[in-house]
Short mmCIF file of C-alpha atoms and ligand atoms in Angstrom, two decimals:
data_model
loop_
_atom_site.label_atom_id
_atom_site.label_comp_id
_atom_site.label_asym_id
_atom_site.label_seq_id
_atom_site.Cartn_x
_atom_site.Cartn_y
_atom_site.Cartn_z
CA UNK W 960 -2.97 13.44 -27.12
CA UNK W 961 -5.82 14.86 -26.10
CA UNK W 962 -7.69 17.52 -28.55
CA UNK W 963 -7.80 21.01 -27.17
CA UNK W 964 -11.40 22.72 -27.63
CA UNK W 965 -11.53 26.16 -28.90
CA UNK W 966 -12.64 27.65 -25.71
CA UNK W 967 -11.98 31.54 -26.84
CA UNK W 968 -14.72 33.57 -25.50
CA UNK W 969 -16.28 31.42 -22.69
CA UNK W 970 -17.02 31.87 -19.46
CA UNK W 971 -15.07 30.90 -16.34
CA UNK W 972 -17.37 28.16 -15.47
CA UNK W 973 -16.58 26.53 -19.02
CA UNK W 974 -13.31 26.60 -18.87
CA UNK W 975 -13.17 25.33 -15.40
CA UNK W 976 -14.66 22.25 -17.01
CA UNK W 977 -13.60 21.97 -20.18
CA UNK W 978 -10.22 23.68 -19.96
CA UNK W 979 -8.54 20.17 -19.29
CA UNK W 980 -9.23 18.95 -23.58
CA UNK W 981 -11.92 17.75 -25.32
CA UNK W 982 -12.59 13.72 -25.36
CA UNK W 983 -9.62 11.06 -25.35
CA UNK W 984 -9.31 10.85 -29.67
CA UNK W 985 -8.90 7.02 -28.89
CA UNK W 986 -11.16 5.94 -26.21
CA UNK W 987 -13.57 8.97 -25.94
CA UNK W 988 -12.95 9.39 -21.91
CA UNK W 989 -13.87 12.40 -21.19
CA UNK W 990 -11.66 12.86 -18.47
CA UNK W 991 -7.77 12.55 -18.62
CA UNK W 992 -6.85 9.83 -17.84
CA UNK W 993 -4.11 9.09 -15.05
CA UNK W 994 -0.83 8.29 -17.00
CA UNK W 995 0.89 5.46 -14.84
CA UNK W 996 3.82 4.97 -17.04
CA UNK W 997 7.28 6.46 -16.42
CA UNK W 998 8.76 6.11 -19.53
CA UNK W 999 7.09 6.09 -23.38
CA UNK W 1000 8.36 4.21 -26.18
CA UNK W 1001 9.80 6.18 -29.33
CA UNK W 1002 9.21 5.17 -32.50
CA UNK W 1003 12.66 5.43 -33.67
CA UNK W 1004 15.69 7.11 -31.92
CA UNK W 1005 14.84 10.56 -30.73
CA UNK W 1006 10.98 9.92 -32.36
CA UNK W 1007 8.46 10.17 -29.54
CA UNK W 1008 5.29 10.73 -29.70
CA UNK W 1009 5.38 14.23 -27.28
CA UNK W 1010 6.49 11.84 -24.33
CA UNK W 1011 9.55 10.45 -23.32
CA UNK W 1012 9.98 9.93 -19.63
CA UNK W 1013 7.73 10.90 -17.09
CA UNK W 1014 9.85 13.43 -14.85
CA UNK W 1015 10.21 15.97 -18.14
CA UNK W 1016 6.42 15.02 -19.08
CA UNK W 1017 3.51 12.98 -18.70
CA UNK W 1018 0.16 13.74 -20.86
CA UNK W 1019 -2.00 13.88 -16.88
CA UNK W 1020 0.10 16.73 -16.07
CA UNK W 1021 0.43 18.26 -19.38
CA UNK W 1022 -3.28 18.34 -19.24
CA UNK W 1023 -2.99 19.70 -15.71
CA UNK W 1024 -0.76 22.67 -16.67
CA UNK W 1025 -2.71 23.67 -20.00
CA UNK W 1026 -5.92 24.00 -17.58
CA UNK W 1027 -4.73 26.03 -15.05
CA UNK W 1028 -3.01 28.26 -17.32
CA UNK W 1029 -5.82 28.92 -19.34
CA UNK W 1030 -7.81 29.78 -15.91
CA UNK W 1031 -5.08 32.39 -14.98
CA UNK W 1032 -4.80 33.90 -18.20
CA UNK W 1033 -1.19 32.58 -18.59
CA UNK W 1034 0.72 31.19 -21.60
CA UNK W 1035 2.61 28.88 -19.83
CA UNK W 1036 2.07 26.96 -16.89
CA UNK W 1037 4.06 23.91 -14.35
CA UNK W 1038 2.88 21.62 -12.13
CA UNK W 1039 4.89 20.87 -9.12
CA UNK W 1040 4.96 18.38 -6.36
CA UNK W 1041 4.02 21.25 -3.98
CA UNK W 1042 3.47 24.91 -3.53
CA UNK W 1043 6.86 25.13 -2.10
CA UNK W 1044 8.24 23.36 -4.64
CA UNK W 1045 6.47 25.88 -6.68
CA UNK W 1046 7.78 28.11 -4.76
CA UNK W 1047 11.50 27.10 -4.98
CA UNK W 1048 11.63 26.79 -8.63
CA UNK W 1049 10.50 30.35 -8.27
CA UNK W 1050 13.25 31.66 -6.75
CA UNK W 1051 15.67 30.11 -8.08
CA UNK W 1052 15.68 31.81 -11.05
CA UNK W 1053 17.23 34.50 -9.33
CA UNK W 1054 21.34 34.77 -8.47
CA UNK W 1055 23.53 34.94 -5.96
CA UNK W 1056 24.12 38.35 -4.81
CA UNK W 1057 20.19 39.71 -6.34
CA UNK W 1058 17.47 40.80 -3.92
CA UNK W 1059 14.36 39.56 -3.06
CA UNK W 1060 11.50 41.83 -1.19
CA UNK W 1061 8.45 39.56 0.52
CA UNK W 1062 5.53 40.53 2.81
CA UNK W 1063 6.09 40.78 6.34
CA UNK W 1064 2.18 39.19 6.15
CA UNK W 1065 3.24 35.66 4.13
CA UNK W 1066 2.94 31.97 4.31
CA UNK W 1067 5.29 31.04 7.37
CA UNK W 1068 6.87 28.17 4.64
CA UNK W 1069 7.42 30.62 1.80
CA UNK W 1070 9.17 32.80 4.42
CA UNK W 1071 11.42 30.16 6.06
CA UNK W 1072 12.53 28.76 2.49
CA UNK W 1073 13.35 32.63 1.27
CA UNK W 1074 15.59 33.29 4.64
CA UNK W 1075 16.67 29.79 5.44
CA UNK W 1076 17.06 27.74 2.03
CA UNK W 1077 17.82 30.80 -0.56
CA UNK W 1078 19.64 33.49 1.41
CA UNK W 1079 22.56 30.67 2.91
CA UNK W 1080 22.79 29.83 -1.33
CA UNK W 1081 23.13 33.83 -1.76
CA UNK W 1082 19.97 35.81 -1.99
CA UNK W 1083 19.40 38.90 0.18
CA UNK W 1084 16.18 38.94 0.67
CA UNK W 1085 14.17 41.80 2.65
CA UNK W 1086 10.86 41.89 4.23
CA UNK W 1087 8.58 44.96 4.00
CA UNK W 1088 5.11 46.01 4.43
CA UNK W 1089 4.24 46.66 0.38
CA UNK W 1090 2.21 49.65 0.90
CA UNK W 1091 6.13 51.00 1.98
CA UNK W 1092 7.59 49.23 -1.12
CA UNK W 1093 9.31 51.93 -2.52
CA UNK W 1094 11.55 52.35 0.39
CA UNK W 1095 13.33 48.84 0.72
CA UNK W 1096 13.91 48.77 -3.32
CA UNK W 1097 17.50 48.39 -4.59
CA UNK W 1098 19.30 48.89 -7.71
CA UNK W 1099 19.89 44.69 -6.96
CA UNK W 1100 15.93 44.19 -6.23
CA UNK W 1101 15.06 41.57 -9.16
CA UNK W 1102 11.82 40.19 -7.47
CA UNK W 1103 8.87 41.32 -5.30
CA UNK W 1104 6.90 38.81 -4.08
CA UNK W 1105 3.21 39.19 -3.39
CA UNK W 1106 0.62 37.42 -0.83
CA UNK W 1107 -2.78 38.97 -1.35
CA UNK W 1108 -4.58 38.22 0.74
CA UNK W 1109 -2.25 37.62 2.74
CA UNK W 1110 -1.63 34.70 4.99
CA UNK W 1111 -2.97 34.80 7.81
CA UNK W 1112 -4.00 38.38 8.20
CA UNK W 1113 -5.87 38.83 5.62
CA UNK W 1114 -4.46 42.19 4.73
CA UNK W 1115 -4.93 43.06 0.33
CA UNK W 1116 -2.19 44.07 -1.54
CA UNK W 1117 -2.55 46.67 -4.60
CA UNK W 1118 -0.70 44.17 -7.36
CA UNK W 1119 -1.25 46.72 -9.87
CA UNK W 1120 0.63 49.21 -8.20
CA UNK W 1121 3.16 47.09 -6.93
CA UNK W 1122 4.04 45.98 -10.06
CA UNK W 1123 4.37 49.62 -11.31
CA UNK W 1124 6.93 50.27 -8.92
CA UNK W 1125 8.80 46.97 -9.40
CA UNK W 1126 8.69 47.26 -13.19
CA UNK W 1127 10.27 50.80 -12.75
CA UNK W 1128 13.15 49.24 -10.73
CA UNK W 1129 13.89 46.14 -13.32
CA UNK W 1130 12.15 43.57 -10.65
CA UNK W 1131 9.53 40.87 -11.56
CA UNK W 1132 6.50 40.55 -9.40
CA UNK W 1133 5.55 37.40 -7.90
CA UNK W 1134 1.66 36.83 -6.76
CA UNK W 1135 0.35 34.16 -4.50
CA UNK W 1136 -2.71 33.22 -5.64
CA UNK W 1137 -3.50 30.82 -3.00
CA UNK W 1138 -6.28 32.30 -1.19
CA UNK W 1139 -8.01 33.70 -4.08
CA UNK W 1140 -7.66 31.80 -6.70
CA UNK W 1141 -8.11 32.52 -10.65
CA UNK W 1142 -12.05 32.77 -9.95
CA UNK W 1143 -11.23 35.76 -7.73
CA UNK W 1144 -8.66 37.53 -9.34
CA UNK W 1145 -6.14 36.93 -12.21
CA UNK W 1146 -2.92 38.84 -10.78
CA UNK W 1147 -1.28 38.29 -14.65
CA UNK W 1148 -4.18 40.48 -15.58
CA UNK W 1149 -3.05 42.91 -12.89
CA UNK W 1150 0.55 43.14 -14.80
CA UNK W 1151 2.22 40.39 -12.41
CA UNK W 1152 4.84 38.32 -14.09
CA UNK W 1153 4.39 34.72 -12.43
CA UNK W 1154 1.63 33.74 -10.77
CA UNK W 1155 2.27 30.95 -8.30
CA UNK W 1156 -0.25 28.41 -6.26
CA UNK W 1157 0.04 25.60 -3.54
CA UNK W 1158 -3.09 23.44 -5.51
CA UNK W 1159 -3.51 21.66 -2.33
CA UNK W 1160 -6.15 24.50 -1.50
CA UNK W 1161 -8.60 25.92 -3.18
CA UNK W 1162 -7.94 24.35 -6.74
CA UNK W 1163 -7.20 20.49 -5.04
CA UNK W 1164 -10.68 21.56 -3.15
CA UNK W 1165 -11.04 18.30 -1.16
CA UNK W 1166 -8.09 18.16 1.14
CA UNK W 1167 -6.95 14.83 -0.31
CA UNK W 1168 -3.68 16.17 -2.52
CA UNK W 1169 -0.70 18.09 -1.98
CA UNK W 1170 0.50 20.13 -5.56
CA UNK W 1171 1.90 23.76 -6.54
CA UNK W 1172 1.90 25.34 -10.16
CA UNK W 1173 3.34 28.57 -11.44
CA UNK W 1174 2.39 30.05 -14.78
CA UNK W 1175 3.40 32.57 -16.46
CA UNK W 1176 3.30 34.79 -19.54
CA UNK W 1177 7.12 35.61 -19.98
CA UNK W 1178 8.95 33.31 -22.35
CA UNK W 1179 11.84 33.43 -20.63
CA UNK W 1180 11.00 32.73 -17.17
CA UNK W 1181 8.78 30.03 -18.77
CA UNK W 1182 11.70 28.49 -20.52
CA UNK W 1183 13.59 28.59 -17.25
CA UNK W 1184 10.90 27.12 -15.12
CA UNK W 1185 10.52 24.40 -17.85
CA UNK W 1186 14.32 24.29 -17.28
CA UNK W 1187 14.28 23.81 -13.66
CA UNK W 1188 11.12 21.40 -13.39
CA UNK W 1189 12.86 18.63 -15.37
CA UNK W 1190 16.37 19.31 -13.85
CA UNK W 1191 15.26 19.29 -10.02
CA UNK W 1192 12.48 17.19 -10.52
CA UNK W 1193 9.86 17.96 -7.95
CA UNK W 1194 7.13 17.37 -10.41
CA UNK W 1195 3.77 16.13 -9.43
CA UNK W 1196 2.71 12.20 -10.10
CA UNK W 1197 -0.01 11.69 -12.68
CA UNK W 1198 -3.00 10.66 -10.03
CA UNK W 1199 -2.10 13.64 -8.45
CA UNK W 1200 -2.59 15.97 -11.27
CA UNK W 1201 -5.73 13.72 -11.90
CA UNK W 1202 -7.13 14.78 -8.29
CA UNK W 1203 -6.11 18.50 -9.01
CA UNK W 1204 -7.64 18.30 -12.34
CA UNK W 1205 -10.87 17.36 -10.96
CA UNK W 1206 -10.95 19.92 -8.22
CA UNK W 1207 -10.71 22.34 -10.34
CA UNK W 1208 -13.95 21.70 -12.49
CA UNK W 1209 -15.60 22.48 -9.70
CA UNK W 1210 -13.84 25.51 -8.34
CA UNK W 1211 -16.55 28.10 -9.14
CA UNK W 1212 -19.64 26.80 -7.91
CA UNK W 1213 -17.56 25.85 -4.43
CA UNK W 1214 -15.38 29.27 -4.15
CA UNK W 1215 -19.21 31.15 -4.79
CA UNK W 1216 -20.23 29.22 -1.17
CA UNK W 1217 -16.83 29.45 0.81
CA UNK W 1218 -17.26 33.40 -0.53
CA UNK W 1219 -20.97 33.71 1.15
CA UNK W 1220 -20.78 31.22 4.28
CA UNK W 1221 -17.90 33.22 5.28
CA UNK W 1222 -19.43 36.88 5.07
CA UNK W 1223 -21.96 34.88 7.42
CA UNK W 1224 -19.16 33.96 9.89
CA UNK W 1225 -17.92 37.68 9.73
CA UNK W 1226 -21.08 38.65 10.41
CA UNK W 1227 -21.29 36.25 13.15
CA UNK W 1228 -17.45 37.20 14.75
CA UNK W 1229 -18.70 41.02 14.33
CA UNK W 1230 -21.52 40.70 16.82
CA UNK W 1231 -19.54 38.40 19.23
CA UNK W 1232 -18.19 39.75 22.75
CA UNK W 1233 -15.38 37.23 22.82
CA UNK W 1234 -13.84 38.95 19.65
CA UNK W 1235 -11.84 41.93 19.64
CA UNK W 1236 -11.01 41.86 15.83
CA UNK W 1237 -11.96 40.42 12.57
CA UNK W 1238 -9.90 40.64 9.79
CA UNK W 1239 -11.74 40.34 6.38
CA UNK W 1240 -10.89 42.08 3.17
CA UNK W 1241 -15.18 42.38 3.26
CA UNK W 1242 -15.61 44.71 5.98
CA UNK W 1243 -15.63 48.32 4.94
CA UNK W 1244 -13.17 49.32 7.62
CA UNK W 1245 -10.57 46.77 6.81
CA UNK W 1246 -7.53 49.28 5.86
CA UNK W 1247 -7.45 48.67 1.79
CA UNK W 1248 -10.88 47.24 1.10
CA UNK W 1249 -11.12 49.92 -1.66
CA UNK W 1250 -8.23 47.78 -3.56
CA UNK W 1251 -9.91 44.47 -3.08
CA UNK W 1252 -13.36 45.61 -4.16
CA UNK W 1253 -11.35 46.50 -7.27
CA UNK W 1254 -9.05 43.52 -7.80
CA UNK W 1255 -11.17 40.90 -6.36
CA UNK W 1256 -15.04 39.57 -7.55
CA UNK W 1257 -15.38 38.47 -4.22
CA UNK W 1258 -13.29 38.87 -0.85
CA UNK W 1259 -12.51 35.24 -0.12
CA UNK W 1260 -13.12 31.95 2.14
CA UNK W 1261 -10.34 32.83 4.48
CA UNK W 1262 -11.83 34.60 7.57
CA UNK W 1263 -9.29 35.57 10.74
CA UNK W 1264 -9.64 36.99 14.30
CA UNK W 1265 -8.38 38.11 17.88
CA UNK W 1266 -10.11 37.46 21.10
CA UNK W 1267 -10.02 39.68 24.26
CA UNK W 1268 -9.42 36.31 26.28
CA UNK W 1269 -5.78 36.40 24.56
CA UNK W 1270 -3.78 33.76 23.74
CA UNK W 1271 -5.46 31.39 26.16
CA UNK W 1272 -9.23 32.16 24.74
CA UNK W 1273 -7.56 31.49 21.11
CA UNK W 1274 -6.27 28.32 21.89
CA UNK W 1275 -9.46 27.22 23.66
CA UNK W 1276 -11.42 28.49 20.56
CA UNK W 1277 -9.37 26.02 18.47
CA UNK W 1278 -10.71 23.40 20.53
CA UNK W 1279 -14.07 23.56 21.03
CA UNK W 1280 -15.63 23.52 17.90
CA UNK W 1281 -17.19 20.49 16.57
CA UNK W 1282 -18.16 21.24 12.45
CA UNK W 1283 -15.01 22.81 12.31
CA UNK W 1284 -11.87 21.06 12.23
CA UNK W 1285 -8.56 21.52 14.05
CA UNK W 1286 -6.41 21.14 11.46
CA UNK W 1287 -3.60 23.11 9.10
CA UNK W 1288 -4.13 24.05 5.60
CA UNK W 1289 -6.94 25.52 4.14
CA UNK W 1290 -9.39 25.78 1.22
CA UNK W 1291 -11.36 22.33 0.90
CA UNK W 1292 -14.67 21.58 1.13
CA UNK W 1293 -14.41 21.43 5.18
CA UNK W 1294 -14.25 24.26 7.18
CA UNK W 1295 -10.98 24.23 9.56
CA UNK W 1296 -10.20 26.40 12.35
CA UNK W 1297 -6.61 26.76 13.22
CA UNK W 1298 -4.06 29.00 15.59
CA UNK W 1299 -1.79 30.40 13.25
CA UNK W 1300 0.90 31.17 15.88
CA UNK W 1301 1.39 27.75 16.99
CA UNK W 1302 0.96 25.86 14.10
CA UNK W 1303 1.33 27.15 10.11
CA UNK W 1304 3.07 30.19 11.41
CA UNK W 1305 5.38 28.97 13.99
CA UNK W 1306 8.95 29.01 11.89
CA UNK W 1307 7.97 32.86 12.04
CA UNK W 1308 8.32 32.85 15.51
CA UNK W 1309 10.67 35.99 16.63
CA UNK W 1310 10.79 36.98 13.14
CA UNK W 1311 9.20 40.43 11.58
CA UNK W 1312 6.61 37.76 10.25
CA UNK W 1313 5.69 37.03 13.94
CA UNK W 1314 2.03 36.53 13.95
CA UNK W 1315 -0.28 37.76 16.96
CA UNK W 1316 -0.17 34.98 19.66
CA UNK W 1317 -4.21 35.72 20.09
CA UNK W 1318 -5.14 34.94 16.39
CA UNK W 1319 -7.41 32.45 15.47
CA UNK W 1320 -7.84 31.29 11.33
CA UNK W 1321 -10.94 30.24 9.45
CA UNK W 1322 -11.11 28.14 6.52
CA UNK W 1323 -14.75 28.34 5.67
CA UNK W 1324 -15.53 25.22 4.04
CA UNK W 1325 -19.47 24.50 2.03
CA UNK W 1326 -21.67 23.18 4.51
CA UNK W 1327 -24.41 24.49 5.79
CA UNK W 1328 -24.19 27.82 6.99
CA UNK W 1329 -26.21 27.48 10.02
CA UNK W 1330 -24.44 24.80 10.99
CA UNK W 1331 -21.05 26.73 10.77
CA UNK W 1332 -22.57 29.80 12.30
CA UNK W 1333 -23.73 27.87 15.41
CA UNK W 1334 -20.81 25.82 15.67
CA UNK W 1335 -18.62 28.62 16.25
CA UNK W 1336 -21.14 30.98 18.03
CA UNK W 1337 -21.18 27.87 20.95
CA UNK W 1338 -17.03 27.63 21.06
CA UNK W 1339 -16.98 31.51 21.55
CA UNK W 1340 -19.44 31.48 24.49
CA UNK W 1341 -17.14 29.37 26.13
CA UNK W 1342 -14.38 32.21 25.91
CA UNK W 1343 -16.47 35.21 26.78
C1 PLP F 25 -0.39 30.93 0.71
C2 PLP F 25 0.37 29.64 0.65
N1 PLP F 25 1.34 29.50 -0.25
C3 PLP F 25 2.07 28.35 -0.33
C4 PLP F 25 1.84 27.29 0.52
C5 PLP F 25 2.67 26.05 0.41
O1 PLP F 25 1.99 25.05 -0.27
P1 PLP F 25 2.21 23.47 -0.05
O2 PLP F 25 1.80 23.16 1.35
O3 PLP F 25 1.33 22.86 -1.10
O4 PLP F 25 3.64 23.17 -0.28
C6 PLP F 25 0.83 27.40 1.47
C7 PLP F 25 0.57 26.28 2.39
O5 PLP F 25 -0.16 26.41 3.36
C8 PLP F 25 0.08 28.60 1.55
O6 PLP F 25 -0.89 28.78 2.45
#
């Protein structure tokens, strides 16, 4: 087992690299090391040595979960196989007949597993704009989830006040912390109960992983996540959590570029003919930039817009740049341009979570900024 420094008092950027443990205590690798064993022998009959098979624990993703937990401020923290397995875990703790609330703005996935996976086992679940919480909350509501920002329209959610209101009504409040992450804003802080992440973004970093975590500060919902890790089993592999792990060292120092190249792109998108709208939490008429200049230390990577051209110009948009990539998912080190309507968003198709059909999405990656400014500056002239 790895020794745990005393890391009380330091900064982010310390605990982004240290937060993992101090040295091996046998070899002196600094790193964790990647765990390929499913099973660990026990000294005697119900002796182990913390391990005892590989689905309930394994010391890569025990290192994992104590890091990103100490990042979000949380007590306790799981590693899953992915963000909707996150996500699942999630919601099943609720029961059969309780009530769930989401944004009408979410994930497309964490919407179809809410309406098509958990309501046929029971749930009723509800989707509301948040600012008009208070309206849609029932005696039964036991859970308000939160996307902020939200996916893929960037909109910002108050989760202070949200979780106010859902306090008041015996509900826990869920936060996505995808497209922020911990550097931005620690929604625990903000009196969230569970804060919950697909790690293939921002905290993976490099676009070669696929993981979720949820951490939390509640014994009880800790105890029943811990529960429902080990008894469904989507749990991450141990090179995995290694890649995660390693990310996340560097998660500062890369979320402080995708932060600035992408108030360069708004800039850029702001000045444009071909663009009828950009939605950033930056700009100062974005509707609640007020609440992200107070929850957030910086507005984000994650840059979206609509083009007078319609759904035609969008779709051309997609294809025409060369730096950035046509491609799904978000938050590594490339930047990726995407049409939300079409591809991560189309299960919402019909739905309230229906995106606009002439949205385009940014993922700002690192590179240069020039670069990224004239690559997309060429692919709108094309459009005007
Ligand atoms: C905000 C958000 N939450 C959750 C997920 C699901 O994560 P995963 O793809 O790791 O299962 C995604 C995936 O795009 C996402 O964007």
């Amino acid at each position: 087992m790895r020794d745990r420094r005393d890391l009380t008092g330091t900064g982010f950027e310390t605990r982004a690299v240290h937060g993992g443990g101090g040295p091996d205590p046998t070899t002196g690798a600094v790193n964790t090391p990647v765990y390929l064993s499913s099973t660990f022998a026990q000294d005697a009959v119900g002796v182990d040595r913390g391990y005892e098979y590989a689905r309930s624990g394994n010391p890569s993703r025990a290192s994992l979960e104590a890091h990103l937990a100490l990042l979000e401020g949380a007590e306790f923290g799981f590693a899953f196989a992915s963000g909707m397995a996150a996500e699942d875990a999630i919601m099943r703790l609720l029961d059969p007949g309780d009530h769930l609330v989401m944004p009408t703005d979410s994930y497309g996935g964490t919407y179809r597993l809410a309406t098509q996976v958990h309501r046929r086992a029971g749930l009723a679940v509800d989707t509301a704009h948040l600012s008009t919480l208070r309206e849609v909350l029932k005696p039964e509501t036991r859970m308000v989830w939160v996307e902020t920002p939200t996916n893929p329209l960037l909109d910002i959610v108050d989760i202070a006040a949200v979780a106010e209101l859902a306090h008041g009504q015996g509900a826990i409040v869920v936060v996505d912390n995808t497209f922020a992450t911990p550097w931005i804003q620690r929604p625990l802080d903000l009196g969230a109960d569970i804060v919950v992440h697909s790690t293939t973004k921002y905290l993976g970093g490099h676009s070669d992983v696929i993981g979720g975590f949820a951490a939390t500060n509640d014994p009880d919902c800790a105890q029943r996540l811990a529960f429902l890790q080990n008894a469904a089993g989507a749990v991450p592999g141990p090179l995995d959590c290694f890649l995660v792990q390693r990310g996340v060292m560097t998660l500062p120092i890369r979320m402080e570029r995708h932060c600035a190249n992408a108030l360069a792109v708004v800039d850029l998108l702001r000045r444009h003919e071909a663009v009828k709208h950009v939605l950033h939490p930056s700009l100062a008429d974005h509707p609640r930039h007020d609440v992200a200049r107070r929850q957030m230390r910086a507005f984000g990577g994650m840059v979206s817009f609509t083009l007078h051209g319609g759904e035609q110009a969008a779709l051309d948009v997609c294809t025409r740049t060369h730096i950035f990539t046509l491609a799904e998912s978000l938050g590594g080190v490339e930047s990726l341009i995407e049409h939300p309507g079409r591809m991560t968003h189309a299960s919402a198709a019909g739905s309230s979570n229906e995106v606009p059909a002439d949205l385009v999405r940014l993922s700002v990656g690192i590179e240069a900024v020039d670069d990224l400014v004239e690559d997309l500056e060429r692919a709108l002239d094309t459009v005007v």
